[in-house]
Amino acid sequence: MDNLPEDREQAVRALWRHSMAGKENIDQIVSFPGILTLIVSLLPSNRVDSSEASAGLLRNISLYDDHRKSVMHVGAVEEVIGILTRRALSQKVR
């Protein structure tokens, strides 16, 4: 969270690609302190790529029961509902 917004966005995009390799990689991602908070904070980004990567990463993480509650506890559900109600939301993010 202390890095520049561009660096945070780039990191989330890289983690999203990394998460596509399966549960072992997702377990590694979730082990970083504050990572879920970072991901949720980038959901409402004005940059479509960052918002899409955040949403995709949260989807991949929440596929596994042992991480689903953690995703809910950082406020991801509320944030997802908030971005879905935005009229100008890109189809990529949805």
Coordinates of C-alpha atoms in Angstrom, one line a residue:
M1 CA 0.0 0.0 0.0
D2 CA 3.0 2.3 0.4
N3 CA 4.0 2.0 -3.3
L4 CA 2.8 4.3 -6.1
P5 CA -0.6 3.5 -7.5
E6 CA 0.9 2.4 -10.8
D7 CA 3.1 -0.1 -9.0
R8 CA 0.2 -1.5 -7.0
E9 CA -1.9 -1.8 -10.1
Q10 CA 1.0 -3.6 -12.0
A11 CA 1.4 -5.9 -9.0
V12 CA -2.3 -6.9 -9.0
R13 CA -2.2 -7.6 -12.7
A14 CA 0.8 -9.8 -12.3
L15 CA -0.8 -11.6 -9.3
W16 CA -4.0 -12.2 -11.3
R17 CA -1.9 -13.9 -14.0
H18 CA 0.0 -15.9 -11.3
S19 CA -3.3 -17.0 -9.7
M20 CA -4.5 -18.7 -12.9
A21 CA -1.9 -21.5 -12.2
G22 CA -4.0 -22.9 -9.4
K23 CA -4.5 -23.3 -5.7
E24 CA -0.9 -23.5 -4.7
N25 CA -0.2 -20.1 -6.3
I26 CA -3.3 -18.6 -4.7
D27 CA -2.2 -19.9 -1.3
Q28 CA 1.1 -18.1 -1.9
I29 CA -0.7 -14.9 -2.9
V30 CA -3.0 -14.9 0.1
S31 CA -0.1 -15.4 2.5
F32 CA 1.1 -11.9 1.8
P33 CA -0.1 -9.6 4.7
G34 CA -2.5 -7.0 3.5
I35 CA -2.9 -8.4 0.0
L36 CA -6.6 -8.8 0.1
T37 CA -7.0 -5.2 1.3
L38 CA -4.9 -4.0 -1.6
I39 CA -6.9 -6.0 -4.2
V40 CA -10.2 -4.7 -2.8
S41 CA -8.9 -1.1 -2.9
L42 CA -8.1 -1.4 -6.6
L43 CA -11.6 -2.7 -7.5
P44 CA -13.1 0.7 -8.1
S45 CA -10.1 1.9 -10.0
N46 CA -10.7 4.2 -13.0
R47 CA -8.3 2.1 -15.0
V48 CA -10.2 -0.8 -16.5
D49 CA -7.1 -3.1 -16.5
S50 CA -6.6 -2.7 -12.8
S51 CA -10.3 -3.1 -11.9
E52 CA -10.5 -6.1 -14.2
A53 CA -7.4 -7.7 -12.6
S54 CA -8.7 -7.1 -9.1
A55 CA -12.0 -8.6 -9.8
G56 CA -10.5 -11.6 -11.6
L57 CA -8.0 -12.1 -8.8
L58 CA -10.7 -12.0 -6.1
R59 CA -12.8 -14.4 -8.2
N60 CA -9.9 -16.9 -8.4
I61 CA -9.1 -16.6 -4.7
S62 CA -12.7 -17.0 -3.6
L63 CA -13.0 -20.2 -5.7
Y64 CA -11.5 -22.0 -2.7
D65 CA -13.5 -22.4 0.5
D66 CA -10.5 -21.8 2.8
H67 CA -10.1 -18.3 1.3
R68 CA -13.7 -17.3 0.7
K69 CA -14.3 -16.0 4.2
S70 CA -11.1 -13.9 4.1
V71 CA -12.3 -12.3 0.9
M72 CA -15.7 -11.5 2.6
H73 CA -14.0 -10.1 5.7
V74 CA -12.1 -7.4 3.9
G75 CA -15.2 -6.0 2.4
A76 CA -14.9 -7.4 -1.1
V77 CA -18.6 -8.3 -1.4
E78 CA -19.7 -4.7 -0.7
E79 CA -17.1 -3.3 -3.1
V80 CA -18.1 -5.7 -5.9
I81 CA -21.8 -4.7 -5.4
G82 CA -20.7 -1.0 -5.5
I83 CA -18.9 -1.3 -8.8
L84 CA -21.6 -3.4 -10.4
T85 CA -24.1 -0.6 -9.8
R86 CA -21.9 1.9 -11.7
R87 CA -23.4 2.6 -15.1
A88 CA -20.1 3.2 -16.8
L89 CA -18.6 -0.1 -15.8
S90 CA -16.6 -1.8 -18.5
Q91 CA -17.8 -5.2 -19.8
K92 CA -14.3 -6.6 -19.1
V93 CA -14.7 -5.8 -15.4
R94 CA -18.1 -7.4 -15.2

